Amino acid sequence: MRSRRSCLAVPGSNPRFLEKAQGLPADEVFLDLEDSVAPLAKEGARKNIVAALREGDWSGRTRVVRVNDLSTQWTYRDVIEVVEGAGEFLDCLMLPKVEDPAQVIWLDTLLTQIEKANGLPVGRIGVEAQIESARGLVNVDAIGGSSRRLEALVFGPADFMASINMRTLVVGEQPPGYTEGDAYHYILMRILMAARMHGLQAIDGPYLAIKDLDGYRRVARRAAALGFDGKWVLHPSQVEAANEVFSPSQEDYDHAELILDAYDYSTTVEKRGAVMLGDEMIDEASRKMALVVAAKGRAAGLGRTTAFTPPTA
C-alpha cells in the first residue's frame, strides 16, 4: 500500500500553493477542486491542476485530486478534464461526501470509460472515499466493498459534525459538555473496521487550528493509536508532526524486525511454532502484529539498529 501518513490539502485555484507543495515531505498531496475552491474558480482550478501534474515534480508522493461531490454540477467535468489531461500522472481521485456504494461505482465506471478512450491502463487510477455524514457512516461497510479501485476511506469531520448536529464549532475537538470518553471514538472505529474488512487504508481528517501543533499531535495520536494510517495536513507546519505520529518509534520498529527474524528462525531452523525472544514468548500472532509495525517502519524509511542473533545450543 502507498504510504499516507501525511495527506496535504492544496487548493487547485492557487498556483503558488501548487508549486510550494512539491517541495514538502508529505506522503500524499491532494490537489483540491472541492471546498477550498470557490464556484467561479473551479474551471480555472482544473486547468491549474492538470498543468501542475504534468509539469511539476511530485517524486515520491502519492498524487491525488479531490473532485466535487456528486450533488453538484461540476463532478463529471472534474473527472473528465483531469484524467484526460493528466491521467498518466495521477495516482488516485478522491470522492467527497460519499453516502452510498452507487456513487463510488459511478466514479469507477466513468474512470474505466476514460481510460479505455485514452489508452490508459484500465484500473490503475485508485479511489479514496470520504465519509462525511451519518448516512455515509451507516453505509460505510458497503461503500468499502464497492470497487476494486478503492484504496482508502477518509473521515471528513467538519461535514460529519454538521450532519449529526454536534454542538461545537471547533473541528476535531470534543464538543462542550461531553466530559467523559471520546465523542469521535465510535465514528473512527466504524470507519477503521470497514477499511480493514476490505483491505483499505483509514485516514483521519483535518485539524483546523493550524497554529496549535500540540492539539494536532494530540488528535493525531488518538487516530494512530486506534490503527489509522495517516491524517490530513492543512499547513506545512503539520506535515512533520503527521509523519512522526504515524511512524513507529525506532525502538518499536527494531523490536518488530527482531520478532520476525526470531519467528522465522524458530519455524524454519528449529521447527517450532513458538520461541522466546528475551523474556517474551512469540508465536504466529506475534508475527502478524510485528508485520504491521515493520511495514510501517520500512515505509517511513527507518533503518534497523539491531540484529538478530540465533540462540546458542
CSV table of C-alpha atoms in Angstrom, one decimal:
chain,number,residue,atom,x,y,z
A,1,MET,CA,0.0,0.0,0.0
A,2,ARG,CA,1.0,3.6,-0.6
A,3,SER,CA,2.2,5.5,2.5
A,4,ARG,CA,-0.3,8.1,3.6
A,5,ARG,CA,1.0,9.3,7.0
A,6,SER,CA,0.6,12.9,5.9
A,7,CYS,CA,-2.1,13.9,3.3
A,8,LEU,CA,-1.5,17.5,2.3
A,9,ALA,CA,-4.5,19.5,1.0
A,10,VAL,CA,-3.7,22.1,-1.7
A,11,PRO,CA,-6.3,24.4,-3.3
A,12,GLY,CA,-6.3,23.9,-7.0
A,13,SER,CA,-7.1,27.6,-7.5
A,14,ASN,CA,-3.7,28.7,-6.1
A,15,PRO,CA,-0.7,28.2,-8.4
A,16,ARG,CA,1.7,29.4,-5.7
A,17,PHE,CA,0.5,26.7,-3.3
A,18,LEU,CA,0.6,24.1,-6.0
A,19,GLU,CA,4.2,24.9,-6.6
A,20,LYS,CA,5.2,25.1,-3.0
A,21,ALA,CA,3.6,21.7,-2.2
A,22,GLN,CA,6.1,20.0,-4.5
A,23,GLY,CA,8.9,20.7,-2.0
A,24,LEU,CA,7.1,19.5,1.1
A,25,PRO,CA,7.8,16.0,2.6
A,26,ALA,CA,4.1,14.9,2.6
A,27,ASP,CA,3.4,11.3,1.7
A,28,GLU,CA,0.4,12.3,-0.3
A,29,VAL,CA,-0.6,15.6,-1.9
A,30,PHE,CA,-4.2,16.0,-2.9
A,31,LEU,CA,-5.0,18.9,-5.3
A,32,ASP,CA,-8.4,20.1,-4.4
A,33,LEU,CA,-11.3,21.1,-6.6
A,34,GLU,CA,-14.0,21.0,-3.8
A,35,ASP,CA,-14.4,23.0,-0.7
A,36,SER,CA,-11.2,25.1,-0.9
A,37,VAL,CA,-12.1,26.4,-4.4
A,38,ALA,CA,-14.8,29.0,-5.0
A,39,PRO,CA,-17.6,28.1,-7.5
A,40,LEU,CA,-16.4,30.7,-10.1
A,41,ALA,CA,-12.8,29.4,-9.8
A,42,LYS,CA,-13.4,25.7,-10.3
A,43,GLU,CA,-12.9,25.7,-14.1
A,44,GLY,CA,-9.6,27.5,-13.8
A,45,ALA,CA,-8.6,25.2,-11.0
A,46,ARG,CA,-9.0,22.2,-13.2
A,47,LYS,CA,-6.5,23.7,-15.7
A,48,ASN,CA,-4.1,24.6,-12.9
A,49,ILE,CA,-4.1,21.1,-11.6
A,50,VAL,CA,-3.6,19.5,-15.0
A,51,ALA,CA,-0.6,21.7,-15.6
A,52,ALA,CA,0.8,21.1,-12.1
A,53,LEU,CA,0.5,17.3,-12.5
A,54,ARG,CA,2.1,17.3,-16.0
A,55,GLU,CA,4.8,19.9,-15.3
A,56,GLY,CA,5.6,19.6,-11.6
A,57,ASP,CA,7.9,17.3,-9.7
A,58,TRP,CA,5.9,15.1,-7.4
A,59,SER,CA,8.6,12.4,-7.0
A,60,GLY,CA,8.0,10.1,-4.0
A,61,ARG,CA,4.5,11.4,-3.3
A,62,THR,CA,1.0,9.9,-3.9
A,63,ARG,CA,-0.7,12.3,-6.4
A,64,VAL,CA,-4.4,12.7,-5.7
A,65,VAL,CA,-7.1,15.1,-7.0
A,66,ARG,CA,-10.3,15.7,-4.9
A,67,VAL,CA,-13.2,16.3,-7.3
A,68,ASN,CA,-16.5,17.8,-6.3
A,69,ASP,CA,-19.2,15.7,-4.8
A,70,LEU,CA,-22.0,14.1,-6.8
A,71,SER,CA,-24.7,16.5,-5.7
A,72,THR,CA,-23.0,19.3,-7.7
A,73,GLN,CA,-22.9,20.1,-11.4
A,74,TRP,CA,-19.1,20.0,-11.5
A,75,THR,CA,-18.1,16.4,-10.8
A,76,TYR,CA,-18.3,14.8,-14.2
A,77,ARG,CA,-16.2,17.6,-15.8
A,78,ASP,CA,-13.7,17.4,-13.0
A,79,VAL,CA,-13.1,13.7,-13.7
A,80,ILE,CA,-13.1,14.0,-17.5
A,81,GLU,CA,-10.8,17.1,-17.7
A,82,VAL,CA,-8.3,15.9,-15.0
A,83,VAL,CA,-8.0,12.3,-16.2
A,84,GLU,CA,-7.9,13.2,-19.9
A,85,GLY,CA,-5.4,16.0,-19.3
A,86,ALA,CA,-3.1,14.3,-16.8
A,87,GLY,CA,-4.3,10.7,-16.1
A,88,GLU,CA,-0.8,9.2,-16.6
A,89,PHE,CA,0.5,11.5,-13.8
A,90,LEU,CA,-2.3,10.7,-11.4
A,91,ASP,CA,-2.5,8.0,-8.7
A,92,CYS,CA,-6.0,8.5,-7.2
A,93,LEU,CA,-9.2,10.5,-7.3
A,94,MET,CA,-10.8,11.4,-4.0
A,95,LEU,CA,-14.6,11.5,-4.0
A,96,PRO,CA,-16.1,13.6,-1.2
A,97,LYS,CA,-19.3,13.2,0.7
A,98,VAL,CA,-19.8,9.5,-0.3
A,99,GLU,CA,-23.1,8.2,1.2
A,100,ASP,CA,-23.9,5.2,-1.0
A,101,PRO,CA,-21.9,2.5,-2.9
A,102,ALA,CA,-23.5,3.6,-6.1
A,103,GLN,CA,-21.5,6.8,-6.0
A,104,VAL,CA,-18.2,5.0,-6.0
A,105,ILE,CA,-19.5,2.6,-8.7
A,106,TRP,CA,-20.4,5.7,-10.8
A,107,LEU,CA,-16.8,7.0,-10.5
A,108,ASP,CA,-15.3,3.6,-11.2
A,109,THR,CA,-17.4,3.3,-14.4
A,110,LEU,CA,-16.6,6.8,-15.6
A,111,LEU,CA,-12.8,6.2,-15.0
A,112,THR,CA,-12.9,3.0,-16.9
A,113,GLN,CA,-14.5,4.7,-19.9
A,114,ILE,CA,-12.0,7.5,-19.9
A,115,GLU,CA,-9.1,5.1,-19.5
A,116,LYS,CA,-10.2,3.0,-22.4
A,117,ALA,CA,-10.9,6.0,-24.6
A,118,ASN,CA,-7.4,7.5,-23.9
A,119,GLY,CA,-5.3,4.4,-23.9
A,120,LEU,CA,-4.6,4.4,-20.2
A,121,PRO,CA,-4.2,1.2,-18.2
A,122,VAL,CA,-7.7,0.3,-17.0
A,123,GLY,CA,-8.0,0.2,-13.2
A,124,ARG,CA,-4.6,1.9,-12.4
A,125,ILE,CA,-6.1,5.1,-11.0
A,126,GLY,CA,-7.3,4.4,-7.5
A,127,VAL,CA,-10.2,6.0,-5.5
A,128,GLU,CA,-10.3,7.4,-2.0
A,129,ALA,CA,-13.8,7.8,-0.5
A,130,GLN,CA,-14.6,10.4,2.1
A,131,ILE,CA,-17.2,9.6,4.8
A,132,GLU,CA,-18.8,12.9,5.8
A,133,SER,CA,-22.3,12.2,7.0
A,134,ALA,CA,-24.4,10.0,9.2
A,135,ARG,CA,-25.7,8.2,6.1
A,136,GLY,CA,-22.2,7.6,4.8
A,137,LEU,CA,-21.2,6.1,8.1
A,138,VAL,CA,-24.2,3.8,8.3
A,139,ASN,CA,-23.3,2.6,4.7
A,140,VAL,CA,-19.6,2.5,5.2
A,141,ASP,CA,-19.2,-1.3,5.1
A,142,ALA,CA,-21.0,-1.4,1.7
A,143,ILE,CA,-19.0,1.6,0.4
A,144,GLY,CA,-15.7,-0.1,1.4
A,145,GLY,CA,-16.6,-3.1,-0.8
A,146,SER,CA,-18.0,-1.1,-3.8
A,147,SER,CA,-14.9,-1.0,-6.1
A,148,ARG,CA,-11.6,-2.7,-6.6
A,149,ARG,CA,-10.2,0.8,-7.2
A,150,LEU,CA,-10.8,1.8,-3.6
A,151,GLU,CA,-7.6,2.4,-1.6
A,152,ALA,CA,-8.7,4.4,1.4
A,153,LEU,CA,-11.6,5.5,3.5
A,154,VAL,CA,-11.2,9.1,4.7
A,155,PHE,CA,-13.0,10.7,7.7
A,156,GLY,CA,-14.4,14.2,6.9
A,157,PRO,CA,-15.1,15.6,10.4
A,158,ALA,CA,-16.5,19.1,9.6
A,159,ASP,CA,-19.4,18.0,7.4
A,160,PHE,CA,-19.9,15.0,9.6
A,161,MET,CA,-20.3,17.0,12.7
A,162,ALA,CA,-22.8,19.2,10.9
A,163,SER,CA,-24.8,16.2,9.7
A,164,ILE,CA,-25.3,14.9,13.2
A,165,ASN,CA,-25.9,18.3,14.8
A,166,MET,CA,-22.9,18.0,17.0
A,167,ARG,CA,-22.8,21.1,19.3
A,168,THR,CA,-19.4,22.5,18.5
A,169,LEU,CA,-17.7,24.8,16.0
A,170,VAL,CA,-14.2,23.5,16.6
A,171,VAL,CA,-13.4,20.7,14.2
A,172,GLY,CA,-11.7,17.7,15.8
A,173,GLU,CA,-12.1,18.8,19.4
A,174,GLN,CA,-14.5,17.3,21.9
A,175,PRO,CA,-17.9,19.2,22.0
A,176,PRO,CA,-18.6,21.3,25.0
A,177,GLY,CA,-20.4,19.3,27.7
A,178,TYR,CA,-19.0,16.0,26.5
A,179,THR,CA,-16.9,15.3,29.6
A,180,GLU,CA,-16.4,11.5,29.5
A,181,GLY,CA,-14.9,9.4,26.8
A,182,ASP,CA,-14.3,10.5,23.2
A,183,ALA,CA,-17.1,11.8,21.0
A,184,TYR,CA,-15.3,10.5,17.9
A,185,HIS,CA,-14.3,7.1,19.0
A,186,TYR,CA,-17.3,5.2,17.5
A,187,ILE,CA,-17.0,7.1,14.2
A,188,LEU,CA,-13.3,6.4,13.9
A,189,MET,CA,-13.7,2.8,14.8
A,190,ARG,CA,-16.6,2.3,12.4
A,191,ILE,CA,-14.5,3.7,9.5
A,192,LEU,CA,-11.5,1.7,10.6
A,193,MET,CA,-13.4,-1.6,10.8
A,194,ALA,CA,-14.9,-1.1,7.3
A,195,ALA,CA,-11.5,-0.2,5.9
A,196,ARG,CA,-9.7,-3.3,7.4
A,197,MET,CA,-12.6,-5.6,6.4
A,198,HIS,CA,-11.9,-4.6,2.7
A,199,GLY,CA,-8.1,-4.3,2.9
A,200,LEU,CA,-8.2,-0.5,2.7
A,201,GLN,CA,-6.3,2.3,4.5
A,202,ALA,CA,-8.0,4.5,7.0
A,203,ILE,CA,-7.2,8.2,7.0
A,204,ASP,CA,-8.2,10.8,9.7
A,205,GLY,CA,-9.4,14.2,8.6
A,206,PRO,CA,-8.1,17.7,9.2
A,207,TYR,CA,-7.4,19.6,12.4
A,208,LEU,CA,-8.4,23.2,11.6
A,209,ALA,CA,-6.5,25.0,14.3
A,210,ILE,CA,-3.3,25.1,12.2
A,211,LYS,CA,-1.2,27.1,14.7
A,212,ASP,CA,-2.0,24.6,17.5
A,213,LEU,CA,0.6,21.9,16.8
A,214,ASP,CA,0.2,20.4,20.3
A,215,GLY,CA,-3.5,20.0,19.6
A,216,TYR,CA,-2.8,18.4,16.2
A,217,ARG,CA,-0.4,15.9,17.7
A,218,ARG,CA,-2.9,15.0,20.4
A,219,VAL,CA,-5.7,14.2,18.0
A,220,ALA,CA,-3.3,12.5,15.5
A,221,ARG,CA,-2.0,10.2,18.3
A,222,ARG,CA,-5.6,9.2,19.0
A,223,ALA,CA,-6.2,8.1,15.5
A,224,ALA,CA,-2.7,6.4,15.2
A,225,ALA,CA,-3.3,4.5,18.5
A,226,LEU,CA,-6.5,3.0,17.0
A,227,GLY,CA,-4.7,1.9,13.9
A,228,PHE,CA,-5.3,4.7,11.4
A,229,ASP,CA,-2.7,5.0,8.7
A,230,GLY,CA,-2.5,8.8,8.4
A,231,LYS,CA,-4.1,12.2,8.7
A,232,TRP,CA,-4.8,15.2,6.6
A,233,VAL,CA,-2.5,18.3,6.9
A,234,LEU,CA,-3.7,21.7,6.0
A,235,HIS,CA,-0.5,23.6,6.6
A,236,PRO,CA,3.2,22.8,6.0
A,237,SER,CA,3.8,23.0,9.8
A,238,GLN,CA,1.6,19.9,10.3
A,239,VAL,CA,3.5,17.7,7.8
A,240,GLU,CA,6.4,16.7,10.1
A,241,ALA,CA,4.0,16.1,13.0
A,242,ALA,CA,1.9,13.7,11.0
A,243,ASN,CA,4.9,11.8,9.6
A,244,GLU,CA,6.2,11.4,13.1
A,245,VAL,CA,3.0,10.4,14.8
A,246,PHE,CA,2.1,7.8,12.1
A,247,SER,CA,5.5,6.2,12.0
A,248,PRO,CA,6.6,3.6,14.6
A,249,SER,CA,9.3,4.6,17.0
A,250,GLN,CA,12.8,3.3,16.3
A,251,GLU,CA,12.6,1.1,19.3
A,252,ASP,CA,9.2,-0.4,18.2
A,253,TYR,CA,10.5,-0.9,14.6
A,254,ASP,CA,13.7,-2.7,15.8
A,255,HIS,CA,11.6,-4.9,18.1
A,256,ALA,CA,9.2,-5.8,15.3
A,257,GLU,CA,12.0,-6.8,13.0
A,258,LEU,CA,13.6,-8.9,15.7
A,259,ILE,CA,10.3,-10.7,16.3
A,260,LEU,CA,10.1,-11.5,12.5
A,261,ASP,CA,13.7,-12.8,12.5
A,262,ALA,CA,13.2,-14.9,15.6
A,263,TYR,CA,10.0,-16.4,14.5
A,264,ASP,CA,11.4,-17.2,11.1
A,265,TYR,CA,14.4,-18.9,12.7
A,266,SER,CA,12.1,-20.8,15.1
A,267,THR,CA,9.8,-22.2,12.4
A,268,THR,CA,12.4,-22.9,9.7
A,269,VAL,CA,15.5,-24.0,11.6
A,270,GLU,CA,14.2,-25.2,15.0
A,271,LYS,CA,10.9,-26.4,13.5
A,272,ARG,CA,9.0,-24.9,16.4
A,273,GLY,CA,5.9,-22.7,16.4
A,274,ALA,CA,6.8,-20.6,19.4
A,275,VAL,CA,10.0,-19.3,20.8
A,276,MET,CA,11.4,-17.0,23.4
A,277,LEU,CA,12.8,-13.6,22.4
A,278,GLY,CA,14.4,-12.4,25.6
A,279,ASP,CA,11.7,-12.7,28.2
A,280,GLU,CA,8.9,-12.6,25.6
A,281,MET,CA,7.1,-15.6,24.2
A,282,ILE,CA,6.4,-15.0,20.5
A,283,ASP,CA,4.2,-17.1,18.1
A,284,GLU,CA,2.2,-16.7,14.9
A,285,ALA,CA,0.0,-13.9,16.4
A,286,SER,CA,3.2,-12.0,17.4
A,287,ARG,CA,4.4,-12.3,13.8
A,288,LYS,CA,1.2,-10.8,12.4
A,289,MET,CA,1.4,-7.8,14.8
A,290,ALA,CA,5.1,-7.4,14.0
A,291,LEU,CA,4.4,-7.4,10.3
A,292,VAL,CA,2.2,-4.3,10.7
A,293,VAL,CA,4.8,-2.3,12.6
A,294,ALA,CA,7.7,-3.4,10.4
A,295,ALA,CA,5.9,-2.5,7.2
A,296,LYS,CA,5.1,1.0,8.6
A,297,GLY,CA,8.7,1.5,9.7
A,298,ARG,CA,10.0,0.5,6.3
A,299,ALA,CA,7.6,2.8,4.5
A,300,ALA,CA,8.7,5.6,6.8
A,301,GLY,CA,12.3,4.9,5.7
A,302,LEU,CA,13.5,3.6,9.1
A,303,GLY,CA,16.7,1.5,9.2
A,304,ARG,CA,17.5,-1.2,11.6
A,305,THR,CA,19.8,-0.5,14.6
A,306,THR,CA,19.7,-4.1,16.0
A,307,ALA,CA,20.4,-7.5,14.5
A,308,PHE,CA,19.0,-10.9,15.4
A,309,THR,CA,21.4,-13.4,17.0
A,310,PRO,CA,20.3,-17.0,16.9
A,311,PRO,CA,20.3,-18.7,20.3
A,312,THR,CA,23.3,-20.9,21.1
A,313,ALA,CA,22.7,-24.6,21.9
